[in-house]
Amino acid sequence: MNDYKNYFIEHEKLRNRIISICMLFHQEDPELYPDICIEDIVFIYDNQITLTVWNINSIYQDVYCYISIEWLDEDNEAIIKKILLHKKEREDYNKSMIEKIKGNGGK
């Protein structure tokens, strides 16, 4: 019975860490990562390096975010830096695409 108890204790710790990382995504990039209800989070491990976090009650998208398993051991500041870097890369790409469209006469 202790094996099951330990399993569920570890699962709860992992779930709590995943939730805290999801909160960082929302905090730092709310446009792409809207607020999420904790009870709606389901996560799946790909047996390699990625956790896929699903919002099971989302109308618009099912996948909420992808979390590298390395992030589980990183401090929040390091994760925030990575989130902000990805946000800037996305914004720069979007900006360049808008400029490209304008340069082509809106086509």
Backbone atoms as SQL, in Angstrom:
CREATE TABLE atoms (id INTEGER PRIMARY KEY, chain TEXT, resi INTEGER, resn TEXT, atom TEXT, x REAL, y REAL, z REAL);
INSERT INTO atoms VALUES
  (1, 'A', 1, 'MET', 'N', 0.824, -1.198, 0.000),
  (2, 'A', 1, 'MET', 'CA', 0.000, 0.000, 0.000),
  (3, 'A', 1, 'MET', 'C', 0.864, 1.257, 0.000),
  (4, 'A', 2, 'ASN', 'N', 2.031, 1.204, 0.644),
  (5, 'A', 2, 'ASN', 'CA', 2.906, 2.362, 0.669),
  (6, 'A', 2, 'ASN', 'C', 3.392, 2.758, -0.726),
  (7, 'A', 3, 'ASP', 'N', 3.572, 1.761, -1.605),
  (8, 'A', 3, 'ASP', 'CA', 3.985, 2.067, -2.976),
  (9, 'A', 3, 'ASP', 'C', 2.952, 2.937, -3.675),
  (10, 'A', 4, 'TYR', 'N', 1.691, 2.620, -3.509),
  (11, 'A', 4, 'TYR', 'CA', 0.630, 3.418, -4.120),
  (12, 'A', 4, 'TYR', 'C', 0.578, 4.807, -3.502),
  (13, 'A', 5, 'LYS', 'N', 0.713, 4.850, -2.209),
  (14, 'A', 5, 'LYS', 'CA', 0.682, 6.138, -1.517),
  (15, 'A', 5, 'LYS', 'C', 1.820, 7.021, -2.015),
  (16, 'A', 6, 'ASN', 'N', 3.018, 6.476, -2.116),
  (17, 'A', 6, 'ASN', 'CA', 4.163, 7.244, -2.609),
  (18, 'A', 6, 'ASN', 'C', 3.955, 7.697, -4.046),
  (19, 'A', 7, 'TYR', 'N', 3.386, 6.820, -4.856),
  (20, 'A', 7, 'TYR', 'CA', 3.099, 7.168, -6.247),
  (21, 'A', 7, 'TYR', 'C', 2.194, 8.400, -6.310),
  (22, 'A', 8, 'PHE', 'N', 1.124, 8.383, -5.551),
  (23, 'A', 8, 'PHE', 'CA', 0.185, 9.501, -5.593),
  (24, 'A', 8, 'PHE', 'C', 0.767, 10.768, -4.980),
  (25, 'A', 9, 'ILE', 'N', 1.604, 10.634, -3.994),
  (26, 'A', 9, 'ILE', 'CA', 2.276, 11.804, -3.421),
  (27, 'A', 9, 'ILE', 'C', 3.195, 12.435, -4.463),
  (28, 'A', 10, 'GLU', 'N', 3.971, 11.606, -5.151),
  (29, 'A', 10, 'GLU', 'CA', 4.879, 12.112, -6.189),
  (30, 'A', 10, 'GLU', 'C', 4.088, 12.699, -7.362),
  (31, 'A', 11, 'HIS', 'N', 2.993, 12.065, -7.716),
  (32, 'A', 11, 'HIS', 'CA', 2.152, 12.580, -8.800),
  (33, 'A', 11, 'HIS', 'C', 1.614, 13.958, -8.436),
  (34, 'A', 12, 'GLU', 'N', 1.196, 14.146, -7.214),
  (35, 'A', 12, 'GLU', 'CA', 0.668, 15.440, -6.769),
  (36, 'A', 12, 'GLU', 'C', 1.763, 16.504, -6.794),
  (37, 'A', 13, 'LYS', 'N', 2.977, 16.151, -6.393),
  (38, 'A', 13, 'LYS', 'CA', 4.098, 17.100, -6.459),
  (39, 'A', 13, 'LYS', 'C', 4.364, 17.518, -7.904),
  (40, 'A', 14, 'LEU', 'N', 4.363, 16.543, -8.797),
  (41, 'A', 14, 'LEU', 'CA', 4.589, 16.820, -10.212),
  (42, 'A', 14, 'LEU', 'C', 3.470, 17.694, -10.766),
  (43, 'A', 15, 'ARG', 'N', 2.254, 17.363, -10.462),
  (44, 'A', 15, 'ARG', 'CA', 1.106, 18.150, -10.922),
  (45, 'A', 15, 'ARG', 'C', 1.195, 19.591, -10.424),
  (46, 'A', 16, 'ASN', 'N', 1.563, 19.772, -9.178),
  (47, 'A', 16, 'ASN', 'CA', 1.698, 21.119, -8.619),
  (48, 'A', 16, 'ASN', 'C', 2.787, 21.915, -9.327),
  (49, 'A', 17, 'ARG', 'N', 3.887, 21.262, -9.671),
  (50, 'A', 17, 'ARG', 'CA', 4.966, 21.952, -10.380),
  (51, 'A', 17, 'ARG', 'C', 4.519, 22.332, -11.786),
  (52, 'A', 18, 'ILE', 'N', 3.823, 21.444, -12.445),
  (53, 'A', 18, 'ILE', 'CA', 3.312, 21.738, -13.785),
  (54, 'A', 18, 'ILE', 'C', 2.338, 22.914, -13.729),
  (55, 'A', 19, 'ILE', 'N', 1.476, 22.928, -12.741),
  (56, 'A', 19, 'ILE', 'CA', 0.533, 24.032, -12.571),
  (57, 'A', 19, 'ILE', 'C', 1.280, 25.341, -12.338),
  (58, 'A', 20, 'SER', 'N', 2.318, 25.309, -11.522),
  (59, 'A', 20, 'SER', 'CA', 3.070, 26.549, -11.262),
  (60, 'A', 20, 'SER', 'C', 3.750, 27.048, -12.539),
  (61, 'A', 21, 'ILE', 'N', 4.224, 26.135, -13.384),
  (62, 'A', 21, 'ILE', 'CA', 4.833, 26.544, -14.650),
  (63, 'A', 21, 'ILE', 'C', 3.762, 27.109, -15.590),
  (64, 'A', 22, 'CYS', 'N', 2.583, 26.499, -15.619),
  (65, 'A', 22, 'CYS', 'CA', 1.482, 27.038, -16.421),
  (66, 'A', 22, 'CYS', 'C', 1.128, 28.451, -15.972),
  (67, 'A', 23, 'MET', 'N', 1.158, 28.693, -14.687),
  (68, 'A', 23, 'MET', 'CA', 0.880, 30.027, -14.169),
  (69, 'A', 23, 'MET', 'C', 1.929, 31.026, -14.646),
  (70, 'A', 24, 'LEU', 'N', 3.187, 30.579, -14.756),
  (71, 'A', 24, 'LEU', 'CA', 4.244, 31.452, -15.280),
  (72, 'A', 24, 'LEU', 'C', 3.978, 31.790, -16.747),
  (73, 'A', 25, 'PHE', 'N', 3.549, 30.783, -17.524),
  (74, 'A', 25, 'PHE', 'CA', 3.197, 31.043, -18.923),
  (75, 'A', 25, 'PHE', 'C', 2.121, 32.122, -18.994),
  (76, 'A', 26, 'HIS', 'N', 1.079, 31.974, -18.191),
  (77, 'A', 26, 'HIS', 'CA', -0.018, 32.948, -18.200),
  (78, 'A', 26, 'HIS', 'C', 0.453, 34.314, -17.718),
  (79, 'A', 27, 'GLN', 'N', 1.239, 34.334, -16.680),
  (80, 'A', 27, 'GLN', 'CA', 1.725, 35.587, -16.093),
  (81, 'A', 27, 'GLN', 'C', 2.570, 36.376, -17.086),
  (82, 'A', 28, 'GLU', 'N', 3.434, 35.702, -17.813),
  (83, 'A', 28, 'GLU', 'CA', 4.389, 36.385, -18.683),
  (84, 'A', 28, 'GLU', 'C', 3.896, 36.563, -20.122),
  (85, 'A', 29, 'ASP', 'N', 2.927, 35.785, -20.546),
  (86, 'A', 29, 'ASP', 'CA', 2.447, 35.862, -21.927),
  (87, 'A', 29, 'ASP', 'C', 0.953, 35.545, -21.980),
  (88, 'A', 30, 'PRO', 'N', 0.132, 36.398, -21.347),
  (89, 'A', 30, 'PRO', 'CA', -1.301, 36.095, -21.253),
  (90, 'A', 30, 'PRO', 'C', -2.031, 36.115, -22.596),
  (91, 'A', 31, 'GLU', 'N', -1.459, 36.781, -23.584),
  (92, 'A', 31, 'GLU', 'CA', -2.099, 36.809, -24.905),
  (93, 'A', 31, 'GLU', 'C', -2.132, 35.404, -25.519),
  (94, 'A', 32, 'LEU', 'N', -1.037, 34.682, -25.379),
  (95, 'A', 32, 'LEU', 'CA', -0.957, 33.336, -25.938),
  (96, 'A', 32, 'LEU', 'C', -1.434, 32.271, -24.948),
  (97, 'A', 33, 'TYR', 'N', -1.271, 32.545, -23.659),
  (98, 'A', 33, 'TYR', 'CA', -1.628, 31.580, -22.618),
  (99, 'A', 33, 'TYR', 'C', -2.669, 32.187, -21.689),
  (100, 'A', 34, 'PRO', 'N', -3.948, 32.045, -22.039),
  (101, 'A', 34, 'PRO', 'CA', -4.998, 32.623, -21.194),
  (102, 'A', 34, 'PRO', 'C', -5.053, 31.927, -19.834),
  (103, 'A', 35, 'ASP', 'N', -5.778, 32.542, -18.948),
  (104, 'A', 35, 'ASP', 'CA', -5.958, 31.946, -17.626),
  (105, 'A', 35, 'ASP', 'C', -6.560, 30.552, -17.799),
  (106, 'A', 36, 'ILE', 'N', -6.145, 29.652, -16.929),
  (107, 'A', 36, 'ILE', 'CA', -6.607, 28.265, -17.037),
  (108, 'A', 36, 'ILE', 'C', -7.079, 27.798, -15.665),
  (109, 'A', 37, 'CYS', 'N', -8.142, 27.028, -15.664),
  (110, 'A', 37, 'CYS', 'CA', -8.665, 26.460, -14.428),
  (111, 'A', 37, 'CYS', 'C', -7.814, 25.245, -14.057),
  (112, 'A', 38, 'ILE', 'N', -7.345, 25.208, -12.851),
  (113, 'A', 38, 'ILE', 'CA', -6.459, 24.139, -12.400),
  (114, 'A', 38, 'ILE', 'C', -7.086, 22.760, -12.599),
  (115, 'A', 39, 'GLU', 'N', -8.376, 22.663, -12.384),
  (116, 'A', 39, 'GLU', 'CA', -9.050, 21.374, -12.524),
  (117, 'A', 39, 'GLU', 'C', -9.117, 20.900, -13.973),
  (118, 'A', 40, 'ASP', 'N', -8.870, 21.814, -14.919),
  (119, 'A', 40, 'ASP', 'CA', -8.966, 21.475, -16.339),
  (120, 'A', 40, 'ASP', 'C', -7.637, 21.023, -16.937),
  (121, 'A', 41, 'ILE', 'N', -6.593, 20.969, -16.144),
  (122, 'A', 41, 'ILE', 'CA', -5.271, 20.618, -16.638),
  (123, 'A', 41, 'ILE', 'C', -5.072, 19.105, -16.633),
  (124, 'A', 42, 'VAL', 'N', -4.659, 18.622, -17.795),
  (125, 'A', 42, 'VAL', 'CA', -4.263, 17.227, -17.944),
  (126, 'A', 42, 'VAL', 'C', -2.897, 17.265, -18.614),
  (127, 'A', 43, 'PHE', 'N', -1.980, 16.443, -18.152),
  (128, 'A', 43, 'PHE', 'CA', -0.663, 16.448, -18.787),
  (129, 'A', 43, 'PHE', 'C', -0.277, 15.048, -19.226),
  (130, 'A', 44, 'ILE', 'N', 0.443, 15.019, -20.331),
  (131, 'A', 44, 'ILE', 'CA', 0.874, 13.759, -20.935),
  (132, 'A', 44, 'ILE', 'C', 2.367, 13.859, -21.198),
  (133, 'A', 45, 'TYR', 'N', 3.095, 12.835, -20.790),
  (134, 'A', 45, 'TYR', 'CA', 4.538, 12.766, -21.019),
  (135, 'A', 45, 'TYR', 'C', 4.791, 11.923, -22.259),
  (136, 'A', 46, 'ASP', 'N', 5.648, 12.414, -23.152),
  (137, 'A', 46, 'ASP', 'CA', 5.909, 11.707, -24.414),
  (138, 'A', 46, 'ASP', 'C', 7.013, 10.650, -24.306),
  (139, 'A', 47, 'ASN', 'N', 7.440, 10.348, -23.093),
  (140, 'A', 47, 'ASN', 'CA', 8.509, 9.379, -22.836),
  (141, 'A', 47, 'ASN', 'C', 9.846, 9.799, -23.421),
  (142, 'A', 48, 'GLN', 'N', 9.982, 11.085, -23.698),
  (143, 'A', 48, 'GLN', 'CA', 11.251, 11.610, -24.186),
  (144, 'A', 48, 'GLN', 'C', 11.639, 12.837, -23.375),
  (145, 'A', 49, 'ILE', 'N', 11.210, 14.023, -23.847),
  (146, 'A', 49, 'ILE', 'CA', 11.627, 15.239, -23.147),
  (147, 'A', 49, 'ILE', 'C', 10.509, 16.245, -22.925),
  (148, 'A', 50, 'THR', 'N', 9.289, 15.909, -23.336),
  (149, 'A', 50, 'THR', 'CA', 8.242, 16.923, -23.316),
  (150, 'A', 50, 'THR', 'C', 6.988, 16.462, -22.588),
  (151, 'A', 51, 'LEU', 'N', 6.461, 17.377, -21.790),
  (152, 'A', 51, 'LEU', 'CA', 5.127, 17.224, -21.210),
  (153, 'A', 51, 'LEU', 'C', 4.189, 18.104, -22.027),
  (154, 'A', 52, 'THR', 'N', 3.097, 17.544, -22.473),
  (155, 'A', 52, 'THR', 'CA', 2.081, 18.327, -23.158),
  (156, 'A', 52, 'THR', 'C', 0.974, 18.581, -22.146),
  (157, 'A', 53, 'VAL', 'N', 0.653, 19.851, -21.960),
  (158, 'A', 53, 'VAL', 'CA', -0.397, 20.230, -21.016),
  (159, 'A', 53, 'VAL', 'C', -1.639, 20.569, -21.820),
  (160, 'A', 54, 'TRP', 'N', -2.713, 19.896, -21.490),
  (161, 'A', 54, 'TRP', 'CA', -3.983, 20.071, -22.184),
  (162, 'A', 54, 'TRP', 'C', -4.969, 20.783, -21.278),
  (163, 'A', 55, 'ASN', 'N', -5.759, 21.649, -21.875),
  (164, 'A', 55, 'ASN', 'CA', -6.880, 22.278, -21.195),
  (165, 'A', 55, 'ASN', 'C', -8.122, 21.535, -21.673),
  (166, 'A', 56, 'ILE', 'N', -8.632, 20.639, -20.867),
  (167, 'A', 56, 'ILE', 'CA', -9.706, 19.755, -21.322),
  (168, 'A', 56, 'ILE', 'C', -11.037, 20.467, -21.535),
  (169, 'A', 57, 'ASN', 'N', -11.180, 21.690, -21.044),
  (170, 'A', 57, 'ASN', 'CA', -12.439, 22.416, -21.219),
  (171, 'A', 57, 'ASN', 'C', -12.291, 23.651, -22.095),
  (172, 'A', 58, 'SER', 'N', -11.264, 23.696, -22.899),
  (173, 'A', 58, 'SER', 'CA', -11.047, 24.832, -23.782),
  (174, 'A', 58, 'SER', 'C', -11.933, 24.737, -25.008),
  (175, 'A', 59, 'ILE', 'N', -12.494, 25.860, -25.406),
  (176, 'A', 59, 'ILE', 'CA', -13.307, 25.914, -26.618),
  (177, 'A', 59, 'ILE', 'C', -12.404, 26.100, -27.838),
  (178, 'A', 60, 'TYR', 'N', -11.342, 26.883, -27.684),
  (179, 'A', 60, 'TYR', 'CA', -10.538, 27.294, -28.827),
  (180, 'A', 60, 'TYR', 'C', -9.332, 26.412, -29.111),
  (181, 'A', 61, 'GLN', 'N', -8.679, 25.945, -28.095),
  (182, 'A', 61, 'GLN', 'CA', -7.517, 25.094, -28.324),
  (183, 'A', 61, 'GLN', 'C', -7.421, 24.066, -27.212),
  (184, 'A', 62, 'ASP', 'N', -6.933, 22.917, -27.562),
  (185, 'A', 62, 'ASP', 'CA', -6.812, 21.860, -26.573),
  (186, 'A', 62, 'ASP', 'C', -5.457, 21.898, -25.883),
  (187, 'A', 63, 'VAL', 'N', -4.377, 22.066, -26.654),
  (188, 'A', 63, 'VAL', 'CA', -3.047, 22.098, -26.058),
  (189, 'A', 63, 'VAL', 'C', -2.822, 23.468, -25.447),
  (190, 'A', 64, 'TYR', 'N', -2.496, 23.484, -24.172),
  (191, 'A', 64, 'TYR', 'CA', -2.232, 24.753, -23.494),
  (192, 'A', 64, 'TYR', 'C', -0.778, 25.149, -23.673),
  (193, 'A', 65, 'CYS', 'N', 0.131, 24.218, -23.397),
  (194, 'A', 65, 'CYS', 'CA', 1.552, 24.502, -23.561),
  (195, 'A', 65, 'CYS', 'C', 2.342, 23.205, -23.572),
  (196, 'A', 66, 'TYR', 'N', 3.593, 23.348, -23.946),
  (197, 'A', 66, 'TYR', 'CA', 4.541, 22.239, -23.894),
  (198, 'A', 66, 'TYR', 'C', 5.603, 22.610, -22.871),
  (199, 'A', 67, 'ILE', 'N', 5.951, 21.666, -22.025),
  (200, 'A', 67, 'ILE', 'CA', 6.952, 21.910, -20.991),
  (201, 'A', 67, 'ILE', 'C', 8.051, 20.873, -21.136),
  (202, 'A', 68, 'SER', 'N', 9.270, 21.348, -21.280),
  (203, 'A', 68, 'SER', 'CA', 10.412, 20.442, -21.298),
  (204, 'A', 68, 'SER', 'C', 10.577, 19.873, -19.890),
  (205, 'A', 69, 'ILE', 'N', 10.858, 18.585, -19.782),
  (206, 'A', 69, 'ILE', 'CA', 10.985, 18.005, -18.451),
  (207, 'A', 69, 'ILE', 'C', 12.151, 18.619, -17.688),
  (208, 'A', 70, 'GLU', 'N', 13.109, 19.208, -18.405),
  (209, 'A', 70, 'GLU', 'CA', 14.216, 19.897, -17.734),
  (210, 'A', 70, 'GLU', 'C', 13.712, 21.080, -16.902),
  (211, 'A', 71, 'TRP', 'N', 12.612, 21.671, -17.339),
  (212, 'A', 71, 'TRP', 'CA', 12.069, 22.838, -16.640),
  (213, 'A', 71, 'TRP', 'C', 11.549, 22.490, -15.250),
  (214, 'A', 72, 'LEU', 'N', 11.209, 21.252, -15.034),
  (215, 'A', 72, 'LEU', 'CA', 10.645, 20.870, -13.736),
  (216, 'A', 72, 'LEU', 'C', 11.620, 21.123, -12.596),
  (217, 'A', 73, 'ASP', 'N', 12.921, 21.038, -12.896),
  (218, 'A', 73, 'ASP', 'CA', 13.944, 21.264, -11.877),
  (219, 'A', 73, 'ASP', 'C', 14.530, 22.667, -11.904),
  (220, 'A', 74, 'GLU', 'N', 14.149, 23.466, -12.885),
  (221, 'A', 74, 'GLU', 'CA', 14.689, 24.820, -12.986),
  (222, 'A', 74, 'GLU', 'C', 13.921, 25.770, -12.085),
  (223, 'A', 75, 'ASP', 'N', 14.603, 26.855, -11.710),
  (224, 'A', 75, 'ASP', 'CA', 13.903, 27.848, -10.892),
  (225, 'A', 75, 'ASP', 'C', 13.000, 28.700, -11.793),
  (226, 'A', 76, 'ASN', 'N', 12.049, 29.361, -11.184),
  (227, 'A', 76, 'ASN', 'CA', 11.053, 30.128, -11.928),
  (228, 'A', 76, 'ASN', 'C', 11.674, 31.237, -12.768),
  (229, 'A', 77, 'GLU', 'N', 12.743, 31.861, -12.275),
  (230, 'A', 77, 'GLU', 'CA', 13.375, 32.953, -13.015),
  (231, 'A', 77, 'GLU', 'C', 13.930, 32.456, -14.347),
  (232, 'A', 78, 'ALA', 'N', 14.530, 31.279, -14.352),
  (233, 'A', 78, 'ALA', 'CA', 15.069, 30.704, -15.592),
  (234, 'A', 78, 'ALA', 'C', 13.936, 30.387, -16.567),
  (235, 'A', 79, 'ILE', 'N', 12.848, 29.888, -16.057),
  (236, 'A', 79, 'ILE', 'CA', 11.698, 29.565, -16.910),
  (237, 'A', 79, 'ILE', 'C', 11.094, 30.843, -17.484),
  (238, 'A', 80, 'ILE', 'N', 10.980, 31.871, -16.662),
  (239, 'A', 80, 'ILE', 'CA', 10.437, 33.158, -17.130),
  (240, 'A', 80, 'ILE', 'C', 11.298, 33.710, -18.260),
  (241, 'A', 81, 'LYS', 'N', 12.611, 33.633, -18.134),
  (242, 'A', 81, 'LYS', 'CA', 13.496, 34.107, -19.197),
  (243, 'A', 81, 'LYS', 'C', 13.218, 33.377, -20.504),
  (244, 'A', 82, 'LYS', 'N', 13.002, 32.067, -20.433),
  (245, 'A', 82, 'LYS', 'CA', 12.727, 31.276, -21.635),
  (246, 'A', 82, 'LYS', 'C', 11.367, 31.640, -22.222),
  (247, 'A', 83, 'ILE', 'N', 10.382, 31.833, -21.376),
  (248, 'A', 83, 'ILE', 'CA', 9.053, 32.225, -21.858),
  (249, 'A', 83, 'ILE', 'C', 9.133, 33.572, -22.563),
  (250, 'A', 84, 'LEU', 'N', 9.828, 34.520, -21.952),
  (251, 'A', 84, 'LEU', 'CA', 9.950, 35.854, -22.550),
  (252, 'A', 84, 'LEU', 'C', 10.750, 35.815, -23.845),
  (253, 'A', 85, 'LEU', 'N', 11.751, 34.958, -23.923),
  (254, 'A', 85, 'LEU', 'CA', 12.522, 34.809, -25.148),
  (255, 'A', 85, 'LEU', 'C', 11.628, 34.282, -26.275),
  (256, 'A', 86, 'HIS', 'N', 10.840, 33.250, -25.987),
  (257, 'A', 86, 'HIS', 'CA', 9.918, 32.707, -26.990),
  (258, 'A', 86, 'HIS', 'C', 8.869, 33.743, -27.394),
  (259, 'A', 87, 'LYS', 'N', 8.414, 34.532, -26.431),
  (260, 'A', 87, 'LYS', 'CA', 7.433, 35.575, -26.721),
  (261, 'A', 87, 'LYS', 'C', 8.029, 36.608, -27.667),
  (262, 'A', 88, 'LYS', 'N', 9.253, 37.038, -27.389),
  (263, 'A', 88, 'LYS', 'CA', 9.916, 38.027, -28.240),
  (264, 'A', 88, 'LYS', 'C', 10.148, 37.467, -29.640),
  (265, 'A', 89, 'GLU', 'N', 10.586, 36.218, -29.729),
  (266, 'A', 89, 'GLU', 'CA', 10.796, 35.588, -31.042),
  (267, 'A', 89, 'GLU', 'C', 9.488, 35.541, -31.831),
  (268, 'A', 90, 'ARG', 'N', 8.388, 35.200, -31.174),
  (269, 'A', 90, 'ARG', 'CA', 7.089, 35.148, -31.835),
  (270, 'A', 90, 'ARG', 'C', 6.662, 36.538, -32.296),
  (271, 'A', 91, 'GLU', 'N', 6.832, 37.538, -31.427),
  (272, 'A', 91, 'GLU', 'CA', 6.446, 38.908, -31.780),
  (273, 'A', 91, 'GLU', 'C', 7.301, 39.433, -32.926),
  (274, 'A', 92, 'ASP', 'N', 8.604, 39.146, -32.895),
  (275, 'A', 92, 'ASP', 'CA', 9.489, 39.577, -33.982),
  (276, 'A', 92, 'ASP', 'C', 9.098, 38.925, -35.297),
  (277, 'A', 93, 'TYR', 'N', 8.774, 37.636, -35.247),
  (278, 'A', 93, 'TYR', 'CA', 8.343, 36.929, -36.450),
  (279, 'A', 93, 'TYR', 'C', 7.051, 37.536, -36.988),
  (280, 'A', 94, 'ASN', 'N', 6.086, 37.765, -36.116),
  (281, 'A', 94, 'ASN', 'CA', 4.816, 38.347, -36.544),
  (282, 'A', 94, 'ASN', 'C', 5.031, 39.736, -37.151),
  (283, 'A', 95, 'LYS', 'N', 5.889, 40.511, -36.526),
  (284, 'A', 95, 'LYS', 'CA', 6.195, 41.855, -37.024),
  (285, 'A', 95, 'LYS', 'C', 6.839, 41.773, -38.410),
  (286, 'A', 96, 'SER', 'N', 7.779, 40.845, -38.588),
  (287, 'A', 96, 'SER', 'CA', 8.442, 40.709, -39.885),
  (288, 'A', 96, 'SER', 'C', 7.459, 40.260, -40.962),
  (289, 'A', 97, 'MET', 'N', 6.513, 39.399, -40.590),
  (290, 'A', 97, 'MET', 'CA', 5.517, 38.954, -41.556),
  (291, 'A', 97, 'MET', 'C', 4.588, 40.094, -41.953),
  (292, 'A', 98, 'ILE', 'N', 4.226, 40.936, -41.019),
  (293, 'A', 98, 'ILE', 'CA', 3.386, 42.101, -41.319),
  (294, 'A', 98, 'ILE', 'C', 4.125, 43.039, -42.258),
  (295, 'A', 99, 'GLU', 'N', 5.409, 43.277, -41.974),
  (296, 'A', 99, 'GLU', 'CA', 6.219, 44.141, -42.841),
  (297, 'A', 99, 'GLU', 'C', 6.352, 43.544, -44.238),
  (298, 'A', 100, 'LYS', 'N', 6.500, 42.240, -44.311),
  (299, 'A', 100, 'LYS', 'CA', 6.618, 41.559, -45.603),
  (300, 'A', 100, 'LYS', 'C', 5.329, 41.713, -46.402),
  (301, 'A', 101, 'ILE', 'N', 4.201, 41.567, -45.736),
  (302, 'A', 101, 'ILE', 'CA', 2.903, 41.716, -46.402),
  (303, 'A', 101, 'ILE', 'C', 2.734, 43.147, -46.884),
  (304, 'A', 102, 'LYS', 'N', 3.089, 44.119, -46.035),
  (305, 'A', 102, 'LYS', 'CA', 2.985, 45.523, -46.436),
  (306, 'A', 102, 'LYS', 'C', 3.895, 45.801, -47.620),
  (307, 'A', 103, 'GLY', 'N', 5.080, 45.188, -47.628),
  (308, 'A', 103, 'GLY', 'CA', 6.030, 45.375, -48.715),
  (309, 'A', 103, 'GLY', 'C', 5.542, 44.791, -50.032),
  (310, 'A', 104, 'ASN', 'N', 4.659, 43.809, -49.946),
  (311, 'A', 104, 'ASN', 'CA', 4.092, 43.179, -51.147),
  (312, 'A', 104, 'ASN', 'C', 2.752, 43.813, -51.538),
  (313, 'A', 105, 'GLY', 'N', 2.487, 44.979, -50.996),
  (314, 'A', 105, 'GLY', 'CA', 1.245, 45.662, -51.326),
  (315, 'A', 105, 'GLY', 'C', 0.022, 45.070, -50.658),
  (316, 'A', 106, 'GLY', 'N', 0.224, 44.415, -49.520),
  (317, 'A', 106, 'GLY', 'CA', -0.902, 43.854, -48.770),
  (318, 'A', 106, 'GLY', 'C', -1.346, 42.494, -49.267),
  (319, 'A', 107, 'LYS', 'N', -0.536, 41.884, -50.121),
  (320, 'A', 107, 'LYS', 'CA', -0.917, 40.584, -50.685),
  (321, 'A', 107, 'LYS', 'C', -0.206, 39.468, -49.992);
